[in-house]
Structure formats: structure tokens, C-alpha cells
Amino acid sequence: MSTKILPESEVRPNLSHGDEGDHERFSHYADKNKITESMVTGTPIRALCGKVWVPSRDPKKYPVCPECKEIYEGLPLGGQPGEGK
């Protein structure tokens, strides 16, 4: 029996949740301070819906993620659209 060596190939982990394209079409709710910090440092943050990303675009140009909105409105102090984005 012999051992075969496979050629090296690039391996990229799949870090998306569900359909990656859907998350990119929405603005997401996350802690305002963490969003600002992430934009400055480039450190990824997690939205209420679970999406992990580095904010880099104007959220006002996109509709709010329905999953983030539903979670936010279910929070004890939630229900005020526009806060926490």
C-alpha cells in the first residue's frame, strides 16, 4: 500500500449563515458602539440575526434585515426603529 500526496489547494471556511447573498441586501441591527469600533478597527461584529461582518456601507441605503427587526422588536426595550443600527 502506498500513500498519495494531494496537491495543495486553497481552503476557505464557509462562515455564512444560510444564503450569503440575502444578508448582503440588508442593513443589520447591532450595538451602535460596536459598529463604530468595527468600522475603525476592522474587527468583525455580530448582528442580532447572527450575521458576522465588518460594517462598511451606509445602512440607510438598504432595507432592515427582517430577522434583526423581529428580534429587536421582541427585546424588552425594543420596538423603536432606527435605534441600534
mmCIF file of C-alpha atoms in Angstrom:
data_model
loop_
_atom_site.group_PDB
_atom_site.id
_atom_site.type_symbol
_atom_site.label_atom_id
_atom_site.label_comp_id
_atom_site.label_asym_id
_atom_site.label_seq_id
_atom_site.Cartn_x
_atom_site.Cartn_y
_atom_site.Cartn_z
ATOM 1 C CA MET A 1 0.000 0.000 0.000
ATOM 2 C CA SER A 2 1.313 3.473 -0.861
ATOM 3 C CA THR A 3 0.405 6.930 0.361
ATOM 4 C CA LYS A 4 -0.514 9.592 -2.178
ATOM 5 C CA ILE A 5 0.140 13.253 -1.598
ATOM 6 C CA LEU A 6 -2.595 15.512 -2.854
ATOM 7 C CA PRO A 7 -1.633 18.855 -4.386
ATOM 8 C CA GLU A 8 -2.095 21.893 -2.162
ATOM 9 C CA SER A 9 -5.320 23.769 -2.664
ATOM 10 C CA GLU A 10 -6.811 26.862 -1.136
ATOM 11 C CA VAL A 11 -9.319 26.103 1.610
ATOM 12 C CA ARG A 12 -11.826 28.752 2.612
ATOM 13 C CA PRO A 13 -14.105 28.133 5.569
ATOM 14 C CA ASN A 14 -17.794 28.738 4.993
ATOM 15 C CA LEU A 15 -18.650 31.433 7.551
ATOM 16 C CA SER A 16 -22.022 32.352 6.086
ATOM 17 C CA HIS A 17 -25.391 31.720 7.677
ATOM 18 C CA GLY A 18 -27.842 30.407 5.104
ATOM 19 C CA ASP A 19 -27.954 32.273 1.808
ATOM 20 C CA GLU A 20 -24.970 34.620 1.961
ATOM 21 C CA GLY A 21 -26.444 36.955 -0.649
ATOM 22 C CA ASP A 22 -29.562 37.683 1.412
ATOM 23 C CA HIS A 23 -27.551 39.086 4.324
ATOM 24 C CA GLU A 24 -25.749 41.440 1.941
ATOM 25 C CA ARG A 25 -29.023 43.000 0.772
ATOM 26 C CA PHE A 26 -29.982 44.317 4.217
ATOM 27 C CA SER A 27 -28.792 46.641 6.936
ATOM 28 C CA HIS A 28 -28.480 44.862 10.279
ATOM 29 C CA TYR A 29 -29.059 45.729 13.931
ATOM 30 C CA ALA A 30 -26.054 45.608 16.244
ATOM 31 C CA ASP A 31 -24.712 47.637 19.173
ATOM 32 C CA LYS A 32 -24.010 51.203 17.933
ATOM 33 C CA ASN A 33 -20.712 51.432 19.821
ATOM 34 C CA LYS A 34 -19.527 48.129 18.383
ATOM 35 C CA ILE A 35 -20.476 49.230 14.860
ATOM 36 C CA THR A 36 -18.371 52.390 15.211
ATOM 37 C CA GLU A 37 -15.460 50.465 16.707
ATOM 38 C CA SER A 38 -15.674 47.841 13.969
ATOM 39 C CA MET A 39 -15.628 50.471 11.230
ATOM 40 C CA VAL A 40 -12.448 51.961 12.731
ATOM 41 C CA THR A 41 -10.598 48.763 13.678
ATOM 42 C CA GLY A 42 -11.916 46.334 11.054
ATOM 43 C CA THR A 43 -12.900 43.832 13.756
ATOM 44 C CA PRO A 44 -15.995 41.807 12.747
ATOM 45 C CA ILE A 45 -19.158 42.124 14.842
ATOM 46 C CA ARG A 46 -22.321 40.013 15.123
ATOM 47 C CA ALA A 47 -25.762 41.346 14.217
ATOM 48 C CA LEU A 48 -28.877 40.296 16.119
ATOM 49 C CA CYS A 49 -29.663 37.800 13.334
ATOM 50 C CA GLY A 50 -26.239 36.173 13.685
ATOM 51 C CA LYS A 51 -24.538 37.665 10.630
ATOM 52 C CA VAL A 52 -20.852 38.361 11.306
ATOM 53 C CA TRP A 53 -19.403 41.208 9.264
ATOM 54 C CA VAL A 54 -17.365 44.394 9.236
ATOM 55 C CA PRO A 55 -19.706 47.341 8.581
ATOM 56 C CA SER A 56 -18.531 49.421 5.649
ATOM 57 C CA ARG A 57 -21.589 50.799 3.849
ATOM 58 C CA ASP A 58 -24.363 53.277 4.548
ATOM 59 C CA PRO A 59 -27.172 51.248 6.182
ATOM 60 C CA LYS A 60 -29.742 53.841 5.110
ATOM 61 C CA LYS A 61 -29.366 52.625 1.511
ATOM 62 C CA TYR A 62 -30.681 49.140 2.369
ATOM 63 C CA PRO A 63 -33.857 47.769 3.942
ATOM 64 C CA VAL A 64 -33.623 46.495 7.521
ATOM 65 C CA CYS A 65 -32.973 42.775 7.901
ATOM 66 C CA PRO A 66 -36.387 41.256 8.760
ATOM 67 C CA GLU A 67 -34.805 38.796 11.201
ATOM 68 C CA CYS A 68 -32.894 41.561 13.047
ATOM 69 C CA LYS A 69 -36.054 43.691 13.183
ATOM 70 C CA GLU A 70 -38.152 40.853 14.589
ATOM 71 C CA ILE A 71 -35.564 40.079 17.287
ATOM 72 C CA TYR A 72 -35.124 43.767 18.159
ATOM 73 C CA GLU A 73 -38.861 44.368 18.487
ATOM 74 C CA GLY A 74 -39.090 41.374 20.830
ATOM 75 C CA LEU A 75 -36.496 42.816 23.225
ATOM 76 C CA PRO A 76 -37.813 44.450 26.435
ATOM 77 C CA LEU A 77 -36.777 47.982 25.390
ATOM 78 C CA GLY A 78 -37.066 47.344 21.645
ATOM 79 C CA GLY A 79 -39.554 48.478 19.132
ATOM 80 C CA GLN A 80 -38.047 51.836 18.270
ATOM 81 C CA PRO A 81 -36.966 51.553 14.601
ATOM 82 C CA GLY A 82 -33.657 53.169 13.793
ATOM 83 C CA GLU A 83 -32.060 52.614 17.174
ATOM 84 C CA GLY A 84 -29.174 50.203 17.477
ATOM 85 C CA LYS A 85 -28.396 50.051 13.774
#
